[in-house]
Tab-separated table of C-alpha atoms and ligand atoms in Angstrom:
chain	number	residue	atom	x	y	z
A	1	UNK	CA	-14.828	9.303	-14.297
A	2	UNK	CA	-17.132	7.620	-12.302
A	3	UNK	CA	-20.790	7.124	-12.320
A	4	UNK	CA	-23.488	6.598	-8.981
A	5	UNK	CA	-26.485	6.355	-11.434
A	6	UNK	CA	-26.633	2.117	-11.130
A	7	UNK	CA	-26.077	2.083	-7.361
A	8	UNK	CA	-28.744	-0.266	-5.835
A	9	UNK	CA	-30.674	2.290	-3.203
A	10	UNK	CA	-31.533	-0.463	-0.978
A	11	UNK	CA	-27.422	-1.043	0.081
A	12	UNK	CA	-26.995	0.819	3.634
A	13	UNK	CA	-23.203	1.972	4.811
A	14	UNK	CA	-23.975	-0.651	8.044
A	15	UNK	CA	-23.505	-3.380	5.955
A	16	UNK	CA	-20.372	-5.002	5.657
A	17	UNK	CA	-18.384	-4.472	2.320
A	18	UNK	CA	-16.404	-7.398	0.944
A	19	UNK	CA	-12.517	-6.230	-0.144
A	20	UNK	CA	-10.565	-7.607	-2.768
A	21	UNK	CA	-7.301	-7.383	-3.046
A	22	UNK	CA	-6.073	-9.351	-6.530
A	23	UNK	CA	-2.517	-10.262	-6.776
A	24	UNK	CA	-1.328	-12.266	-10.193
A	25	UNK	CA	-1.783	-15.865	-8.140
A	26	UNK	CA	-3.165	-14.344	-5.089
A	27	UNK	CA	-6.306	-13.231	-3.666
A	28	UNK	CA	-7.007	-11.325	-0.504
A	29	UNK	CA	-10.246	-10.587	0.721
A	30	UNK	CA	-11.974	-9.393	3.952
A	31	UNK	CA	-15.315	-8.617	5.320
A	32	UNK	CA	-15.727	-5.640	7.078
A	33	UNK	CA	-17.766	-3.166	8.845
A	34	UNK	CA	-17.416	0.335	7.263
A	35	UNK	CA	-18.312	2.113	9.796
A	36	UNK	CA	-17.405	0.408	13.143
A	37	UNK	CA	-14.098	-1.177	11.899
A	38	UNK	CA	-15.278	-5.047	12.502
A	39	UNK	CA	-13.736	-7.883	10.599
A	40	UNK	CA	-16.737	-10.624	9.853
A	41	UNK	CA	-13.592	-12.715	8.261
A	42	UNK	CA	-10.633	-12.540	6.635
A	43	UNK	CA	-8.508	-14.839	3.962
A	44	UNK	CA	-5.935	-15.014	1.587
A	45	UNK	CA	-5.806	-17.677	-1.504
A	46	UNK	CA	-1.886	-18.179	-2.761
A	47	UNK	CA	-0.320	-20.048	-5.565
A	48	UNK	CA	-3.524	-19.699	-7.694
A	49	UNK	CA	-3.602	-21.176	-11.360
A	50	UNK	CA	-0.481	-23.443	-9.829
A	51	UNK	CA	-0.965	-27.310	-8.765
A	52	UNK	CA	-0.757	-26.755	-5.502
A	53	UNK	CA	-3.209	-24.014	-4.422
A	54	UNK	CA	-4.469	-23.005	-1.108
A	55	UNK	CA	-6.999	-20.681	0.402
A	56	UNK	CA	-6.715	-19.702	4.412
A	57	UNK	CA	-10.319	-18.153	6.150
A	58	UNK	CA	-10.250	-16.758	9.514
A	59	UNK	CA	-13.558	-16.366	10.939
A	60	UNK	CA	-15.261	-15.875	14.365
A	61	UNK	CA	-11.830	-16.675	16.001
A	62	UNK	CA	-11.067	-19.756	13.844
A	63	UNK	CA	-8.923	-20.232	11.257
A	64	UNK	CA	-9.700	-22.801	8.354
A	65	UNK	CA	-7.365	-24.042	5.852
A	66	UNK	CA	-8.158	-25.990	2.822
A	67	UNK	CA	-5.347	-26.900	-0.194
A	68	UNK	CA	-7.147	-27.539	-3.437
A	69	UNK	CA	-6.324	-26.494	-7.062
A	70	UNK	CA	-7.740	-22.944	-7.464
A	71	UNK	CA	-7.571	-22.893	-11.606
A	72	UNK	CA	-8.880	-19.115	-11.555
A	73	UNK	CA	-10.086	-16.777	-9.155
A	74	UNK	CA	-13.301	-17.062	-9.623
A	75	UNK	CA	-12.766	-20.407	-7.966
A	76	UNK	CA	-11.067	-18.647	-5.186
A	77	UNK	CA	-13.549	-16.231	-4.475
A	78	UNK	CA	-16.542	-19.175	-4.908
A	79	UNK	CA	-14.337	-21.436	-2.552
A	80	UNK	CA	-14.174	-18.193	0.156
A	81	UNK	CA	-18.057	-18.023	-0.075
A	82	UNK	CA	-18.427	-21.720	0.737
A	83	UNK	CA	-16.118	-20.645	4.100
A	84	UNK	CA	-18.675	-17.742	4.887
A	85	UNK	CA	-21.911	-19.992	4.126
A	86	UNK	CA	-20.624	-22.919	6.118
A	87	UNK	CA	-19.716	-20.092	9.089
A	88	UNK	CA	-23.544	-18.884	8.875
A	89	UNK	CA	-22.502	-15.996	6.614
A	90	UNK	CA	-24.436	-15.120	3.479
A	91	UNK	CA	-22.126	-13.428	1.297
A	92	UNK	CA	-24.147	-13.870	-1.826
A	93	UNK	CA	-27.012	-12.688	-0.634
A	94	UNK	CA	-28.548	-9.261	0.266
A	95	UNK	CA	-26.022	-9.254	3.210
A	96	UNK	CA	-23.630	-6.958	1.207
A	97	UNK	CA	-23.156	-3.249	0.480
A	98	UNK	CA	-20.604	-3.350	-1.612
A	99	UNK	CA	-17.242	-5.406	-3.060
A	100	UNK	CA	-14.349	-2.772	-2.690
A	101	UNK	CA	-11.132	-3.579	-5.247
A	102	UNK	CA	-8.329	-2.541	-4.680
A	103	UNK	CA	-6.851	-1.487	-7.946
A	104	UNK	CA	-3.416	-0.650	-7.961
A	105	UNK	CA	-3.117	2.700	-11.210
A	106	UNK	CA	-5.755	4.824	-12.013
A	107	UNK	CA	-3.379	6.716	-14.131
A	108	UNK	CA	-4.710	10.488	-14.589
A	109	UNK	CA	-8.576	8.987	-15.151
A	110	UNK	CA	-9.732	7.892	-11.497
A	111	UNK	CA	-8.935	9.809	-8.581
A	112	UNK	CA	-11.815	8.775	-6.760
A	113	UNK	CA	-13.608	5.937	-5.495
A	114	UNK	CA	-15.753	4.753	-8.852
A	115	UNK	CA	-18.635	2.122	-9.426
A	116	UNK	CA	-17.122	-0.113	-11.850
A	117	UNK	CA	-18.934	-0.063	-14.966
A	118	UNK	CA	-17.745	-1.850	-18.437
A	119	UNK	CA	-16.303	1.373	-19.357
A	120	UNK	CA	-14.322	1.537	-16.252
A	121	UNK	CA	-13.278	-1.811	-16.836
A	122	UNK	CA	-12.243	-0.727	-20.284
A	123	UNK	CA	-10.129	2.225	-18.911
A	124	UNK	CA	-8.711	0.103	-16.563
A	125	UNK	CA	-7.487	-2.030	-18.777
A	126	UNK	CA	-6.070	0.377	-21.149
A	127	UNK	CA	-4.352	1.784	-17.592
A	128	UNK	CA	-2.406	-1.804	-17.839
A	129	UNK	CA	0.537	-0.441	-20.005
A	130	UNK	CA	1.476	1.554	-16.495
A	131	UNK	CA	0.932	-1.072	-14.248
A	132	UNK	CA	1.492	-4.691	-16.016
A	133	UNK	CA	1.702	-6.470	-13.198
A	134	UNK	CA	-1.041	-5.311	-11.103
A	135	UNK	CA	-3.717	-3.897	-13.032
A	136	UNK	CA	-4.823	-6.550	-15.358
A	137	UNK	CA	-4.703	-9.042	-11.889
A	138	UNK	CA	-6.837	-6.462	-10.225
A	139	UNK	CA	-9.089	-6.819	-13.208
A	140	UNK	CA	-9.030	-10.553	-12.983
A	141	UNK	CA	-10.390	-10.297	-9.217
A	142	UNK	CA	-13.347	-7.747	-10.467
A	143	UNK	CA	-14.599	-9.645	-12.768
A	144	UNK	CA	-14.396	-12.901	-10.890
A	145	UNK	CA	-16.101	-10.688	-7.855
A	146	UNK	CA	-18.680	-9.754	-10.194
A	147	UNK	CA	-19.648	-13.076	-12.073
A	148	UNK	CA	-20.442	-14.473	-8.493
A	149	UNK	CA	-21.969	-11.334	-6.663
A	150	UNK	CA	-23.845	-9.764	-9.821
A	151	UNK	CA	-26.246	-7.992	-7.555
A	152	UNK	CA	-23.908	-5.858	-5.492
A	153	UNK	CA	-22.319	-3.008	-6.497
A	154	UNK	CA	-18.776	-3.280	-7.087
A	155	UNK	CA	-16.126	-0.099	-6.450
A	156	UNK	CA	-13.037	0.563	-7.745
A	157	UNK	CA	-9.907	2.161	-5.244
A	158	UNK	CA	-7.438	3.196	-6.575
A	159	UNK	CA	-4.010	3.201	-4.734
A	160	UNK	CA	-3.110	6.376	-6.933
A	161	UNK	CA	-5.991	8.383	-5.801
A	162	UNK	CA	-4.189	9.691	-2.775
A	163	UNK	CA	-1.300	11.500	-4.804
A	164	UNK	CA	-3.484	12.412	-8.003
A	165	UNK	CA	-2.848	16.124	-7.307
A	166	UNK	CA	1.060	16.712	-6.551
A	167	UNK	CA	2.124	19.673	-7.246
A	168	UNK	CA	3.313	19.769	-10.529
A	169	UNK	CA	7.169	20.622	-9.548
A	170	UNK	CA	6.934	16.963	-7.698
A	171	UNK	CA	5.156	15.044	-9.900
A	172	UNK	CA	6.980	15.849	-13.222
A	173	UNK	CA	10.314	14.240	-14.342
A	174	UNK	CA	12.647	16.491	-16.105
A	175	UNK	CA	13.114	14.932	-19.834
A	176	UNK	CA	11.678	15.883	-23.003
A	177	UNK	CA	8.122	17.301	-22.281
A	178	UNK	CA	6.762	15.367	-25.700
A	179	UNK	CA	8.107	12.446	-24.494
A	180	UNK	CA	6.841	12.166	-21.282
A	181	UNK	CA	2.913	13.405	-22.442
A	182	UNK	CA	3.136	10.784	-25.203
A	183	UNK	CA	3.667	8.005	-22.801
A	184	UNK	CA	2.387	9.338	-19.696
A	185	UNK	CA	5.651	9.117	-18.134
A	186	UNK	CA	5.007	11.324	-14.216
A	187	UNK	CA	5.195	10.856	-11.018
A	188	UNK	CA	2.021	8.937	-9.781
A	189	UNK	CA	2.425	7.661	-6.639
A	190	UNK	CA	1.373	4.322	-4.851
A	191	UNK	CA	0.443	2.949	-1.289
A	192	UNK	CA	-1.831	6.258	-1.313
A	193	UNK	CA	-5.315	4.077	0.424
A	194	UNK	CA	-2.706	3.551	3.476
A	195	UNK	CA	-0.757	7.151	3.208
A	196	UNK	CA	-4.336	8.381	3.399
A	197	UNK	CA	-6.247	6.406	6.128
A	198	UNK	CA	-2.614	6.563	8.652
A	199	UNK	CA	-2.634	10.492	7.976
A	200	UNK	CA	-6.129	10.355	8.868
A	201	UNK	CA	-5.488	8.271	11.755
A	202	UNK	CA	-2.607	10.382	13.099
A	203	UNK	CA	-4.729	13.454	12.897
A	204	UNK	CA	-7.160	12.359	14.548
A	205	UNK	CA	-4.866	10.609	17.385
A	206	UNK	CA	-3.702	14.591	17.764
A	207	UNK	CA	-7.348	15.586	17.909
A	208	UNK	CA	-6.279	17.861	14.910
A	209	UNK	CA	-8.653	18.661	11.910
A	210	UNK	CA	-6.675	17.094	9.071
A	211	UNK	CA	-5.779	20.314	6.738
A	212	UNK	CA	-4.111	21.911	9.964
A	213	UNK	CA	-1.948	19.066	10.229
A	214	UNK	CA	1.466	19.070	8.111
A	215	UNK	CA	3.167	14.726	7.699
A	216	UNK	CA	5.299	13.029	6.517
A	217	UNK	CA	4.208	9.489	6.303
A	218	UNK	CA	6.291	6.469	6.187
A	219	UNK	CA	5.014	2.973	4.684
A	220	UNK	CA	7.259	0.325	5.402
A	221	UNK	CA	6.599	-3.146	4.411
A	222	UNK	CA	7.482	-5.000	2.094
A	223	UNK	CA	7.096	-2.311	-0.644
A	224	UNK	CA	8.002	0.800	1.233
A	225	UNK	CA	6.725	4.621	0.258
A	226	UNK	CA	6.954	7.920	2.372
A	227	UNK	CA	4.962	10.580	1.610
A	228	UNK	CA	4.425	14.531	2.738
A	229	UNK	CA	1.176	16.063	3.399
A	230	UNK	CA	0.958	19.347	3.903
A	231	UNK	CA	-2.169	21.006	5.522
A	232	UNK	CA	-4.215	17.907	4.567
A	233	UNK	CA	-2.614	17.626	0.247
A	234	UNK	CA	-0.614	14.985	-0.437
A	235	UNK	CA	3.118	17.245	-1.744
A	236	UNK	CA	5.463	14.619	-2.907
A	237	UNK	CA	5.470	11.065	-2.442
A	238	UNK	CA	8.981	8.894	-2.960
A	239	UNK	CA	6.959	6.179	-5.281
A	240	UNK	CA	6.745	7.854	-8.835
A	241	UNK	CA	5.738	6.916	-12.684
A	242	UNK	CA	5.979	2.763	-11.019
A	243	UNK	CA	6.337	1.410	-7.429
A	244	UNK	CA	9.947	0.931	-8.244
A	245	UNK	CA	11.358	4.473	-7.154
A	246	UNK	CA	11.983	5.935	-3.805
A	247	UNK	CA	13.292	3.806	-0.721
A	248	UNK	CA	14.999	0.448	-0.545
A	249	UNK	CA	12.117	-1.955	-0.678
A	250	UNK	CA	12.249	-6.008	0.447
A	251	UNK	CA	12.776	-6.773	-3.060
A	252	UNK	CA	12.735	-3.112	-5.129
A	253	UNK	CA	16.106	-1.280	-5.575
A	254	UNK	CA	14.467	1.995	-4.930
A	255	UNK	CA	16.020	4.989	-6.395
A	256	UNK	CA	18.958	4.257	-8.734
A	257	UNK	CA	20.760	6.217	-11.450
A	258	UNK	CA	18.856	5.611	-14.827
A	259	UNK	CA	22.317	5.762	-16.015
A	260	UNK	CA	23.082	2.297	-14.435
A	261	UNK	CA	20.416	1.113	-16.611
A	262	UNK	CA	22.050	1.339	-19.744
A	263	UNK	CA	24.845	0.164	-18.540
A	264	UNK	CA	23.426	-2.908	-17.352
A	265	UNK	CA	22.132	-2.999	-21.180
A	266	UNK	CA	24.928	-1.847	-23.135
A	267	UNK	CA	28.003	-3.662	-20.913
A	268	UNK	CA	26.436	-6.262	-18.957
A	269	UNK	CA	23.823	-7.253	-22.395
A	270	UNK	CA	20.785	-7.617	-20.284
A	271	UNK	CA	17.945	-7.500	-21.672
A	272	UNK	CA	14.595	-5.231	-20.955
A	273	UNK	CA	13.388	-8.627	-18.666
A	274	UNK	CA	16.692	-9.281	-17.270
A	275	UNK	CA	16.520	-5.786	-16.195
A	276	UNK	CA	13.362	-5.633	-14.918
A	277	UNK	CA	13.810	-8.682	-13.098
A	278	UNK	CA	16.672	-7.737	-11.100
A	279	UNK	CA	15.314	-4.349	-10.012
A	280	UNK	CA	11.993	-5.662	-8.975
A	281	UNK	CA	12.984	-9.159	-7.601
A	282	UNK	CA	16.144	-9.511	-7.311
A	283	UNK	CA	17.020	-6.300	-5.299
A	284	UNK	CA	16.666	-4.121	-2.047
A	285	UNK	CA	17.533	-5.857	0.768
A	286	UNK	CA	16.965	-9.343	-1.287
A	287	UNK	CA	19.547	-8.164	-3.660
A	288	UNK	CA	22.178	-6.660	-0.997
A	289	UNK	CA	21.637	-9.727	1.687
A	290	UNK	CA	20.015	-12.499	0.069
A	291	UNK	CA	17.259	-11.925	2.388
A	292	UNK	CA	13.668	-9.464	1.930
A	293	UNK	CA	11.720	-10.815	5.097
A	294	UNK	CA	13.184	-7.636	7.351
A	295	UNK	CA	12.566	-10.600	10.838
A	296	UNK	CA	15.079	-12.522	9.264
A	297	UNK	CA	17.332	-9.609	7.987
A	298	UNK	CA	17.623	-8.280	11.634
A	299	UNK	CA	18.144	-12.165	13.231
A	300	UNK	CA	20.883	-12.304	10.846
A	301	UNK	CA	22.327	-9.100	11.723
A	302	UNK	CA	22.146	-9.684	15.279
A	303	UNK	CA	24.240	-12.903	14.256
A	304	UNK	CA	27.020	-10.633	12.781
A	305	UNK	CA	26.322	-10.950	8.929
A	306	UNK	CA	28.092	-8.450	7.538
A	307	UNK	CA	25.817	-8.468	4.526
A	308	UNK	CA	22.701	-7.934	6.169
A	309	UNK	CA	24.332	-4.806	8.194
A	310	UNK	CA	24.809	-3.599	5.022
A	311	UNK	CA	22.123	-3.635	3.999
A	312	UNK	CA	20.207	-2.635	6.684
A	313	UNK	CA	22.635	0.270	6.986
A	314	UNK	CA	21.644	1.173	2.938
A	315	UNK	CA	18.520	1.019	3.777
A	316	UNK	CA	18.173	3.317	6.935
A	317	UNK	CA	20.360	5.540	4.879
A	318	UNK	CA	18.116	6.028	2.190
A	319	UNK	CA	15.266	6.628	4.409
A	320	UNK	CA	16.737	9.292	6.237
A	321	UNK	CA	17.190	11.249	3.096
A	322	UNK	CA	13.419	11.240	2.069
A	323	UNK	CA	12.684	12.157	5.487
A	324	UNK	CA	15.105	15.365	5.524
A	325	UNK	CA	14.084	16.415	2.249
A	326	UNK	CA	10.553	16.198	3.132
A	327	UNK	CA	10.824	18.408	6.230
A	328	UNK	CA	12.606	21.039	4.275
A	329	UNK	CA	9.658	20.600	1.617
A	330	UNK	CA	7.137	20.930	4.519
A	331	UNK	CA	8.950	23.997	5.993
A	332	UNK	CA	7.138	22.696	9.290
A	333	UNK	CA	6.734	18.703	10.276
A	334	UNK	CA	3.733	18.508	12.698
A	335	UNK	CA	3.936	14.596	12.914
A	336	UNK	CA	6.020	11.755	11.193
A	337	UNK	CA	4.258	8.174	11.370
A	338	UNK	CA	5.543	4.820	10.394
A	339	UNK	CA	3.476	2.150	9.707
A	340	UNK	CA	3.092	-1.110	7.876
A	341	UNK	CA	5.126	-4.482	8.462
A	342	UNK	CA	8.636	-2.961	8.948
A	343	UNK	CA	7.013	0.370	10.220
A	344	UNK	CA	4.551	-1.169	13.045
A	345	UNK	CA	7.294	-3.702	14.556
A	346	UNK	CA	11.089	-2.431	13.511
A	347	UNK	CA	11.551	-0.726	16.761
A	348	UNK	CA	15.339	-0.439	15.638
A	349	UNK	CA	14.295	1.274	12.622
A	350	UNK	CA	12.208	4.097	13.550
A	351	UNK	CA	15.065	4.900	16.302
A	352	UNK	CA	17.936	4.558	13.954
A	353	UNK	CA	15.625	6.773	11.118
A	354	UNK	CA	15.486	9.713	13.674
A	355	UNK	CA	18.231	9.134	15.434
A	356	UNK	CA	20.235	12.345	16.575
A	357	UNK	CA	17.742	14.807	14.850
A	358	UNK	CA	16.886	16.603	18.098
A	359	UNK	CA	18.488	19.709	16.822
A	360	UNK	CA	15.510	19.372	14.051
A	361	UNK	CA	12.656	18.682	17.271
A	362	UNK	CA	12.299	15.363	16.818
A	363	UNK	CA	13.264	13.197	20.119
A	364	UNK	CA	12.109	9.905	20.599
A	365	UNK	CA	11.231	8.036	24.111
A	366	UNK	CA	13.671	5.080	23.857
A	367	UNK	CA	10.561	3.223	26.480
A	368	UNK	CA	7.890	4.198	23.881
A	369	UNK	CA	9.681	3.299	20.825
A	370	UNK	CA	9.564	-0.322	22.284
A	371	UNK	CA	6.431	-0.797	23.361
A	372	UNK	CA	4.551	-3.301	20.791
A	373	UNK	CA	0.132	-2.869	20.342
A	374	UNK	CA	-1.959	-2.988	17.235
A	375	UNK	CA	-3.093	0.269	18.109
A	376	UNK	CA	-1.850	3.938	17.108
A	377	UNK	CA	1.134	5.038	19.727
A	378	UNK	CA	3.593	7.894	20.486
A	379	UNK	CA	6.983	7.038	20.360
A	380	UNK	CA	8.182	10.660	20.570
A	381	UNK	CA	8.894	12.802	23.674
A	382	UNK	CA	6.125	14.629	25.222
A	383	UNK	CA	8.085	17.873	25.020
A	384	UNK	CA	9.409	16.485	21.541
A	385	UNK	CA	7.992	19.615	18.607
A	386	UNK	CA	7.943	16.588	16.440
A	387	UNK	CA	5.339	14.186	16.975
A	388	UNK	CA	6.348	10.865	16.196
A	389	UNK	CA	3.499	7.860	15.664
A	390	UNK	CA	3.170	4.481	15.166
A	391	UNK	CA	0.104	4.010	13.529
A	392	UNK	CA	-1.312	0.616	12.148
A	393	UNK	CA	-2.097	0.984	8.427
A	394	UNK	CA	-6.047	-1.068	7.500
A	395	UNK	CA	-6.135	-0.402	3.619
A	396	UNK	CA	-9.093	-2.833	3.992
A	397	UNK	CA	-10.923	-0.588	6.135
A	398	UNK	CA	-10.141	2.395	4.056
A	399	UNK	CA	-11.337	0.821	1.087
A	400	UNK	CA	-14.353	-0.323	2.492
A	401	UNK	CA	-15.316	2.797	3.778
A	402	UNK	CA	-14.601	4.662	0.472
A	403	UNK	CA	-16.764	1.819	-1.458
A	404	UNK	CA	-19.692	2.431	1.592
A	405	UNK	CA	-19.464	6.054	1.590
A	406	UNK	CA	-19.902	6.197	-2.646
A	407	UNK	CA	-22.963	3.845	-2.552
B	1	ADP	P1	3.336	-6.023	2.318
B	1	ADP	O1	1.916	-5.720	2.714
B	1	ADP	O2	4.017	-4.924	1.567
B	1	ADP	O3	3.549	-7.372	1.738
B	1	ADP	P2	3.852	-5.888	5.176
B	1	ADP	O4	3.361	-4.524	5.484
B	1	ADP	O5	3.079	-7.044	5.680
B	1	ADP	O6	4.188	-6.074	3.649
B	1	ADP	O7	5.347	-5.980	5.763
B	1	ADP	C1	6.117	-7.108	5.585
B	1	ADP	C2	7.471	-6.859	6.217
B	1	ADP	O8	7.312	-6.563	7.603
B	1	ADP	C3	8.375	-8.077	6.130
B	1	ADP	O9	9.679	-7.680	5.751
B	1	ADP	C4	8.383	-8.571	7.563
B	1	ADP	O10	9.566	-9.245	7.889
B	1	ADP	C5	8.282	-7.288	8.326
B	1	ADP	N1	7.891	-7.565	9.706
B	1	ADP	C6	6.750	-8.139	10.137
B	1	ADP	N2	6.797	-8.308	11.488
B	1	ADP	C7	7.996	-7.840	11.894
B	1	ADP	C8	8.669	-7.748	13.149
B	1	ADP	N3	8.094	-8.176	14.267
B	1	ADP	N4	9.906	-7.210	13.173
B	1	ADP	C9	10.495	-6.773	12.044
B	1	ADP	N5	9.924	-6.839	10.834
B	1	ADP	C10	8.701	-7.367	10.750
């Protein structure tokens, strides 16, 4: 779905595109060059609908803070305006090309960037069953976006996109076929704006064309994905029907048993919420350490807390099981990149990942691996077959330079 026909023909890809990011009581949002990469400003408002809001705006250098009640986010994104008009920056006006929105499922529907339209709000919506959480906040944020900026044209991207055409062996989950096509239950995939713009990246860094190239990508923040691309298709991803499968994630248990779900029900009597609650909040390194900031995890390691080596040693464990199934899936790894919070600055885990896999080609440069920059890096050998790369995820970017590219 998605429609170009009310695109305003005067918008040019040189303007900057505003990005929206819309949590439930957050609200990020940047202004950025497509094309060259330039931030105008950035910002994030927190605790939104709550007493005691706040919004943070970072522009030309200078960071602004300002703690006010923010009932909605509409008053968030009018509040970040004010920042830009009182920094010389017409947001509201023609300055524009587009808003970009983040939106977190586009379920089998979008698989491209799309021009919102009320339908697409409509199907967006109706995409809420798979995604209550995100989706109806990332609806929230459009329509706030659009009340205030009526004029510009506003584009959905959807974090699904990315891994809308898996294979079918790797995006299907084997129970009753009925079942799963009467409540959509597959393997959809998440974090795909960054799996796609650090494979891009990495190619590039190579000075590869991008379907020669065969990756495996791994996104490790705070929610934490890996993917495989092979010649330039996204294969399998470790993030399936919800953002809740795959690796241990700051707060996300990652893969479990389903089995241990029942038993939670039918033994332990919690309840669909209970459940839910513990597996999303309430587990991954959170749950095995008390702790999901991964700084504080390894300062309490390095402190001797057992519990934190624990669960630091879970969690390297599981990621060095989606990384050796995804080379034998990709039959040959060209390059492996880590990026995101944990990704970009956990020299310890990107050495303890691929530790002792030179018998597989992949040797890392102990000097590399600790060198810290913002921008895209080898951390492998030179004669390593592997490539290994740190490369700095920008979803903003990517977003803004799908919304540019479809107006
Ligand atoms: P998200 O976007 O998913 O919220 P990020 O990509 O910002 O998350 O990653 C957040 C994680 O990155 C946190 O666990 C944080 O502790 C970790 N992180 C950030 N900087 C460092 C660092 N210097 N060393 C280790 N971990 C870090």
């Amino acid at each position: 779905m998605s429609g170009v026909s009310q695109v305003n023909a005067g918008r040019r890809a040189d303007q900057p595109v505003l990005v929206v990011n819309a949590g439930s009581s957050s609200l990020k949002y940047q202004v950025v060059h497509p094309l060259s990469g330039d931030v105008v400003a950035d910002g994030i408002a927190e605790r939104i609908g709550e007493a005691q809001s706040s919004i943070t705006h970072t522009q030309n250098g200078r960071t602004e803070s300002d703690e006010l009640p923010l009932p909605d986010h509409q008053a968030a994104i009018a509040r970040a305006l004010e920042f830009f008009t009182a920094n010389g920056v017409d947001v509201a006006g023609a300055d524009l090309c587009a808003v970009g929105h983040r939106v977190v499922h586009g379920g089998r529907t979008f698989y491209r960037p799309t021009l919102i339209t009320p339908e697409v709000v409509e199907e967006i919506e109706r995409l809420s069953t798979l995604a209550p959480l995100h989706n109806p906040a990332n609806l929230i944020g459009i329509r706030a976006a659009q009340e205030l900026l009526p004029d510009v044209p506003s584009v959905a991207v959807f974090d699904t996109a990315f891994f809308h055409d898996l294979p079918d062996a790797a995006a299907t989950y084997a129970i009753d076929r009925e079942v799963a096509a009467a409540h959509a239950i597959r393997r959809y995939g998440f974090h795909g704006t960054s799996h796609e713009y650090v494979s891009a990246t990495a190619a590039e860094f190579l000075g590869r064309d991008y379907g020669d190239v065969n990756q495996i990508v791994l996104h490790l923040g705070n929610g934490a994905s890996a993917s495989a691309i092979k010649a330039g298709k996204a294969i399998d991803t470790s993030m399936g029907m919800t953002p809740l499968e795959g690796l241990v994630m700051g707060t996300r248990c990652g893969d479990v048993d389903p089995g241990m779900i029942l038993h939670l029900n039918r033994v332990a009597g919690l309840g669909v919420d209970a459940i839910d609650a513990l597996l999303n909040k309430r587990s991954g390194l959170k749950g095995l350490a008390g702790e999901n900031d991964f700084r504080t995890l390894t300062e309490k390691m390095a402190a001797g807390d057992e519990d934190a080596k624990a669960a630091y040693d879970v969690y390297i464990h599981q990621l060095r099981r989606y990384i050796g199934a995804y080379m034998i899936e990709l039959g040959r790894v060209d390059v492996i990149s880590f990026t995101a919070g944990v990704g970009e600055n956990a020299a310890s885990v990107r050495a303890d990942g691929l530790a002792e896999l030179e018998n597989y080609g992949i040797i890392i440069d102990p000097d590399r691996n600790a060198v810290r920059s913002k921008e895209p890096r080898r951390i492998s050998t030179d004669d390593s077959p592997v490539t290994v790369l740190v490369v700095p995820t920008n979803e903003e970017l990517e977003i803004a330079r799908q919304s540019a590219e479809l107006v």
